[in-house]
Tab-separated table of C-alpha atoms in Angstrom:
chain	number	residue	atom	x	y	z
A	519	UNK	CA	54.133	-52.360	28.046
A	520	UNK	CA	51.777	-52.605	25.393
A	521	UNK	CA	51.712	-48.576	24.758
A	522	UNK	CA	55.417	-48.704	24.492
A	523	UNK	CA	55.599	-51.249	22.196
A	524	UNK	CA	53.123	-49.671	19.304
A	525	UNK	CA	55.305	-46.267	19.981
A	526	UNK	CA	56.589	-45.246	16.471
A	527	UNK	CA	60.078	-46.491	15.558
A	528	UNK	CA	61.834	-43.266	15.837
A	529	UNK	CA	60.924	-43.220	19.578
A	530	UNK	CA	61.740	-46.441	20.111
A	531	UNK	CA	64.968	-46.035	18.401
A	532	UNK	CA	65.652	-43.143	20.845
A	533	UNK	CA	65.432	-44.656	23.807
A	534	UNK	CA	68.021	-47.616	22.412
A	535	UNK	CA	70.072	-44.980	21.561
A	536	UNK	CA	69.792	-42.944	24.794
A	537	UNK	CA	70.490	-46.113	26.606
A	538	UNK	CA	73.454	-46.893	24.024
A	539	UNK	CA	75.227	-43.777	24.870
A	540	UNK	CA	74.309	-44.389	28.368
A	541	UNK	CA	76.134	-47.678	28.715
A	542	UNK	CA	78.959	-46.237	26.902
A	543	UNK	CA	79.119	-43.214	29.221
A	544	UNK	CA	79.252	-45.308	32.216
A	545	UNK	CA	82.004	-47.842	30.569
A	546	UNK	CA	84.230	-45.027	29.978
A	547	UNK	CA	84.144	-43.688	33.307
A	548	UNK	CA	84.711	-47.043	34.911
A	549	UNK	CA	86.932	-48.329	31.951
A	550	UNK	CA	84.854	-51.589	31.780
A	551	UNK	CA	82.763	-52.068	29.033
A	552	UNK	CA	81.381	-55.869	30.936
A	553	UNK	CA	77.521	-54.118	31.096
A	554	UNK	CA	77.795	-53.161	26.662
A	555	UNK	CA	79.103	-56.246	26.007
A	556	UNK	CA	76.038	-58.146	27.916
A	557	UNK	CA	73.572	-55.508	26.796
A	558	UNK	CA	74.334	-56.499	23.254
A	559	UNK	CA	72.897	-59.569	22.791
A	560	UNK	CA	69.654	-58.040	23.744
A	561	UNK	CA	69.283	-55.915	21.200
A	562	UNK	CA	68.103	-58.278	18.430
A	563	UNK	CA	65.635	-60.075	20.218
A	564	UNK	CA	64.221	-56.247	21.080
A	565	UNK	CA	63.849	-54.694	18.021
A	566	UNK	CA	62.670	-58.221	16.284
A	567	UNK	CA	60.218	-57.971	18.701
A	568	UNK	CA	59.116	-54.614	17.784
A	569	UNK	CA	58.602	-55.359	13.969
A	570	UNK	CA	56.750	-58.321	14.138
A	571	UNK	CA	54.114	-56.481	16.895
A	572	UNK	CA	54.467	-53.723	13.797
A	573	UNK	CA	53.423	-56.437	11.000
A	574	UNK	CA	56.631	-55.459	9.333
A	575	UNK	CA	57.908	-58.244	7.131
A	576	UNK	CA	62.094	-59.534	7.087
A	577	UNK	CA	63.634	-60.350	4.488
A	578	UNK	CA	64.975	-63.890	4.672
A	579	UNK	CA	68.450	-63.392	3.992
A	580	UNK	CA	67.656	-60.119	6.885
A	581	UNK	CA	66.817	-63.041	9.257
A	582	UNK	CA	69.463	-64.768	8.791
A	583	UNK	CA	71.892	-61.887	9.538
A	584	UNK	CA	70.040	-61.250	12.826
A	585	UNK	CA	70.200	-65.010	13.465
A	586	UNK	CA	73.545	-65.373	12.976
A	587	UNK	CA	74.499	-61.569	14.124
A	588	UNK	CA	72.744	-62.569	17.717
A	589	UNK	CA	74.891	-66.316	18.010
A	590	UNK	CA	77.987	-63.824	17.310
A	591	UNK	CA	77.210	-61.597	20.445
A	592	UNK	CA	75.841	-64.234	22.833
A	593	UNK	CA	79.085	-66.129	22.498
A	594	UNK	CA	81.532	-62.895	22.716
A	595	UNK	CA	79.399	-61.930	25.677
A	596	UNK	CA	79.067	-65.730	27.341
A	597	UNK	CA	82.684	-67.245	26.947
A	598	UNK	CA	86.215	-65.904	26.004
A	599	UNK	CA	89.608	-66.728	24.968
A	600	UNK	CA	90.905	-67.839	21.390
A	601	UNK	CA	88.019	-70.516	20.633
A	602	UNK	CA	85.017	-68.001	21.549
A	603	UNK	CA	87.411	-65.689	19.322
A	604	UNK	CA	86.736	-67.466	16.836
A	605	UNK	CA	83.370	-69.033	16.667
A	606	UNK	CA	82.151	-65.256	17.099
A	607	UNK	CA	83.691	-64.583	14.324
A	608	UNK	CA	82.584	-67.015	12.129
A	609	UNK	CA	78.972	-66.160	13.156
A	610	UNK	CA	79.680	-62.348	12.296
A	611	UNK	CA	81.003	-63.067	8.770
A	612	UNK	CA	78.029	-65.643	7.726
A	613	UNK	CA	75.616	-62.558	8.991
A	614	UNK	CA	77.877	-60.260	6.868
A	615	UNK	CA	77.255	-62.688	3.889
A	616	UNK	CA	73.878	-62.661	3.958
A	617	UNK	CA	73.555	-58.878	3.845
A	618	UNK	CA	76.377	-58.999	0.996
A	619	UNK	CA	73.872	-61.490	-0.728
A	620	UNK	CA	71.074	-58.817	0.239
A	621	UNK	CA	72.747	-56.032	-1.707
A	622	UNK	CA	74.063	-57.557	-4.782
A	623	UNK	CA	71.072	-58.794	-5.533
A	624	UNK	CA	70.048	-54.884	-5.997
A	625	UNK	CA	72.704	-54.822	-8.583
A	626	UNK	CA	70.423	-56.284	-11.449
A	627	UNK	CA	68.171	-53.568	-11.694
A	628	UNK	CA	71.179	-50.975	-11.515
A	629	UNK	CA	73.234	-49.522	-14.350
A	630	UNK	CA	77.177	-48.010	-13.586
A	631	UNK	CA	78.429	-45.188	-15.307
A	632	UNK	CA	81.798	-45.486	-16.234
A	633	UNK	CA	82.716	-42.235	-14.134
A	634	UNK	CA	81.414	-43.922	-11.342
A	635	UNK	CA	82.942	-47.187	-11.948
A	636	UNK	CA	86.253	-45.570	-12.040
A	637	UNK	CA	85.855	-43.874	-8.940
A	638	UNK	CA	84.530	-47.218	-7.330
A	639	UNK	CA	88.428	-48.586	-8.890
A	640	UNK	CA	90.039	-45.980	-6.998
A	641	UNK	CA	87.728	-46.378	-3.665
A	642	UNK	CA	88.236	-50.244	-3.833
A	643	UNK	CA	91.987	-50.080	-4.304
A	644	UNK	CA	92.738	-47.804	-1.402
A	645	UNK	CA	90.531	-49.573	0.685
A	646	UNK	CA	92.280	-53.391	-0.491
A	647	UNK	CA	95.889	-51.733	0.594
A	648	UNK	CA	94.427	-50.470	3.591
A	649	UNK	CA	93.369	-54.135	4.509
A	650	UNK	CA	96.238	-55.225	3.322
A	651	UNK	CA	98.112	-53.517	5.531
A	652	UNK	CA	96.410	-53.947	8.498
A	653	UNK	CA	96.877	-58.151	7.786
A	654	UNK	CA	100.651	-57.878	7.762
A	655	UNK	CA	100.386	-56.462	10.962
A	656	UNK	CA	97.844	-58.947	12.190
A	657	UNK	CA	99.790	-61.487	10.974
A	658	UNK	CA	102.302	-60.973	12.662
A	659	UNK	CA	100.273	-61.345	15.897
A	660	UNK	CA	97.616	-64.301	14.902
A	661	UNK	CA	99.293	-67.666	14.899
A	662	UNK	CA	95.730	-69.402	14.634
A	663	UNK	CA	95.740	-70.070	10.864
A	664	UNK	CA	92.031	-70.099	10.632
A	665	UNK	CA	91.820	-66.748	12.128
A	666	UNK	CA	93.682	-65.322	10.032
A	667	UNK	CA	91.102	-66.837	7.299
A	668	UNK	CA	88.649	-65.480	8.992
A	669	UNK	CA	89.774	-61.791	8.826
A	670	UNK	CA	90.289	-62.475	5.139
A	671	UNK	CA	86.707	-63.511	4.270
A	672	UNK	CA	85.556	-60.932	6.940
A	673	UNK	CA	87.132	-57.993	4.820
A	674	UNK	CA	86.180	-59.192	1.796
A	675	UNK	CA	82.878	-59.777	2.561
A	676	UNK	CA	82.572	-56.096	4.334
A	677	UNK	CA	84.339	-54.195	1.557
A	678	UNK	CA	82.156	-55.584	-0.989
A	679	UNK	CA	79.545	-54.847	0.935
A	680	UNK	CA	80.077	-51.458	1.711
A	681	UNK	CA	80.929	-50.626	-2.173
A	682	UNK	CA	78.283	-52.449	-3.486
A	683	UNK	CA	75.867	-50.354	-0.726
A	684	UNK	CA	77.927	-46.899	-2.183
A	685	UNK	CA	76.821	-47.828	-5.561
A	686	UNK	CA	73.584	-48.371	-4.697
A	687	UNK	CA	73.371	-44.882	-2.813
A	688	UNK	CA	75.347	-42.650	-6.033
A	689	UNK	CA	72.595	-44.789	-8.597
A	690	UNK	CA	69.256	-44.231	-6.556
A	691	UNK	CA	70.328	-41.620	-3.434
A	692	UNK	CA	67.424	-42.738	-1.820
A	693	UNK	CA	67.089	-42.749	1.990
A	694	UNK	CA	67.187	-46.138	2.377
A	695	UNK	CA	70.239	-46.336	0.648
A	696	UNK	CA	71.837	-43.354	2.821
A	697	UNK	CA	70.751	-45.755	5.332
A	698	UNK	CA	72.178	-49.385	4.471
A	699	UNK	CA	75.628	-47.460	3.236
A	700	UNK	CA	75.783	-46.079	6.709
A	701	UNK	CA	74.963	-49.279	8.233
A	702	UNK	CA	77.889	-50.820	6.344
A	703	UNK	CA	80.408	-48.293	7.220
A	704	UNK	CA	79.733	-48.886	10.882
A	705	UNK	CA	80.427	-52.233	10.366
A	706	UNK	CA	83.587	-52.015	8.267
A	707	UNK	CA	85.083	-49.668	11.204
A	708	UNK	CA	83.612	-51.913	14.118
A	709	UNK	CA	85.369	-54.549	12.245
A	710	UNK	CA	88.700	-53.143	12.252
A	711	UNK	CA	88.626	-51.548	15.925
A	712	UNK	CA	88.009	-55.199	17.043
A	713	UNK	CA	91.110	-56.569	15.162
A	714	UNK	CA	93.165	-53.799	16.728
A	715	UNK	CA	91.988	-53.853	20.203
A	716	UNK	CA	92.366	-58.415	20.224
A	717	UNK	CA	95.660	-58.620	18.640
A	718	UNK	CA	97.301	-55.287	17.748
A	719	UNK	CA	97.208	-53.114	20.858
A	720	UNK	CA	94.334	-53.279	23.596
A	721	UNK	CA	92.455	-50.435	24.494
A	722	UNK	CA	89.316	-50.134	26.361
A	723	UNK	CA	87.951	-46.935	24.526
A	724	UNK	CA	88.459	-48.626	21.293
A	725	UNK	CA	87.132	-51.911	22.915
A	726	UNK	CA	83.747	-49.295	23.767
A	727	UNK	CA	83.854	-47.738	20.429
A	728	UNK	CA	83.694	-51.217	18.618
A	729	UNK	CA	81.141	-52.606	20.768
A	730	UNK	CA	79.029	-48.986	19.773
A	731	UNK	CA	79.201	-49.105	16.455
A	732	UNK	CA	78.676	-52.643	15.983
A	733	UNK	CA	75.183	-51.471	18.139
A	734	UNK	CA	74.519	-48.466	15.789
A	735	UNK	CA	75.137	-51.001	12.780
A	736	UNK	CA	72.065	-53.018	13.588
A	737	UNK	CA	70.351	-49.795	15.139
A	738	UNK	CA	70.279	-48.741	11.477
A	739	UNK	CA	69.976	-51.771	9.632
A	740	UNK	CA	66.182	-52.092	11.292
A	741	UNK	CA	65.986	-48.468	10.107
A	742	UNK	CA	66.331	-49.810	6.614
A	743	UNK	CA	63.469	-52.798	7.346
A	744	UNK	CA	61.084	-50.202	8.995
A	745	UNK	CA	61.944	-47.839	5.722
A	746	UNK	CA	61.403	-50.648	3.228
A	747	UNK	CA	58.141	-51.544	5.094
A	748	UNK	CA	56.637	-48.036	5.174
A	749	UNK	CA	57.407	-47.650	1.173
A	750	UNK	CA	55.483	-51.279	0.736
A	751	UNK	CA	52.700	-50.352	2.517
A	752	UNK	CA	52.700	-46.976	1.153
A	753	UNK	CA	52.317	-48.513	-3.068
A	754	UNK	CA	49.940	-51.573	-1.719
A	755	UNK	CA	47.658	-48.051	-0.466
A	756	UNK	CA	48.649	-46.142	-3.536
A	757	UNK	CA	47.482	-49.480	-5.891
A	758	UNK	CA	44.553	-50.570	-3.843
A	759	UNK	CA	43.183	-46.568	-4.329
A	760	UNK	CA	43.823	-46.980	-8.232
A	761	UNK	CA	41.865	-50.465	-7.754
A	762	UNK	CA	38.998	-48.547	-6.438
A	763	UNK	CA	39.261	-45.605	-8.581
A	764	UNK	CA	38.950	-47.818	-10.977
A	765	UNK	CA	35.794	-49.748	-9.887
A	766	UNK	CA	33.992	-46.157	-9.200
A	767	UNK	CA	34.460	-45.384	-12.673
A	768	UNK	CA	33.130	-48.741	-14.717
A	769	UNK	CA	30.114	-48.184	-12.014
């Protein structure tokens, strides 16, 4: 147990996504996804587990995604019906907050060119009648009030988010970038595939398909920790050999 937990992240990774596509394998061929939706909640706990045996540090406003995040799939895999509906979904848009909290705060250091910001115009009004769109037809079919609110501050939370993170990825195109704009986008569409399958029209693929991406989401937002960590660890190395470079010389 010990020797599997100080395996390197990409192996670890594998295996979650072997089992992933596993789960969803066996789901589609029984059309019931009852074993993803349970496996879910474990997921958090697993890799959290895996980072802090790693000495990786988390980001506070990371934690409280994953806090939040976790109460959002514990109570979508625990209860159901209309009030579960909903408290899930609160707990999945105050974990999108804190990651939209996360990125924006990478804004100050960034600088937009107006060719990009244009293009960002373009990106962000296609995407806002898109949304738009899909809550007439939701509309239509919520008659909870406050669900409807929710989907509001849901999308707006996960379309700044993903623009902000696309910003972030044309200024720098760093891999860690690549890989929070990725994480983002499976969101966004994990997002939507739930609003269809609950209260457009139900299917149990799509059902699958949300419950996978919503997986691969947090699959590659510990990517992004591990990356960040590796990079710190990499400059404290880089300034502690200066540090003695340094020393060597005055002696």
């Amino acid at each position: 147990m010990r020797n599997w937990l100080k395996s390197s992240y990409n192996t670890f990774s594998l295996c979650v996504i072997v089992t992933v596509l596993l789960l969803n394998i066996f789901a589609l061929l029984n059309s019931n996804d009852t074993i993803l939706r349970f496996f879910k909640p474990l997921l958090i706990p697993a890799f959290l587990m895996y980072l802090f045996i790693k000495n990786n540090s988390v980001n506070k406003a990371l934690i409280i995604f994953f806090v939040f995040s976790f109460l959002g799939d514990s109570i979508s895999a625990l209860y159901s019906g209309s009030q579960a509906i909903k408290y899930a979904n609160l707990s999945y848009f105050l974990s999108y907050l804190s990651l939209m909290v996360l990125v924006l705060s990478k804004l100050k250091s960034i600088k937009i060119d107006k060719v990009i910001g244009v293009y960002l115009f373009v990106v962000f009004f296609i995407n806002s009648y898109f949304l738009y769109e899909l809550f007439l037809i939701l509309k239509a079919n919520i008659t909870d009030i406050a669900e409807v609110n929710l989907f509001i501050l849901k999308s707006v939370s996960l379309t700044v988010l993903s623009l902000v993170s696309f910003v972030v990825y044309l200024t720098k195109d760093t891999k860690q970038s690549i890989i929070f704009l990725v994480m983002a986008l499976c969101f966004v569409f994990s997002d939507v595939l739930f609003y269809i399958t609950n209260y457009y029209i139900y299917n149990w693929s799509f059902a699958v398909l949300e419950r996978v991406l919503h997986v691969f989401g947090i699959f590659f937002l510990f990517g992004y920790v591990v990356s960040e960590n590796q990079i710190k660890v990499k400059q404290k190395q880089e300034s502690y050999s200066e540090i003695t470079l340094r020393e060597n010389a005055l002696t």
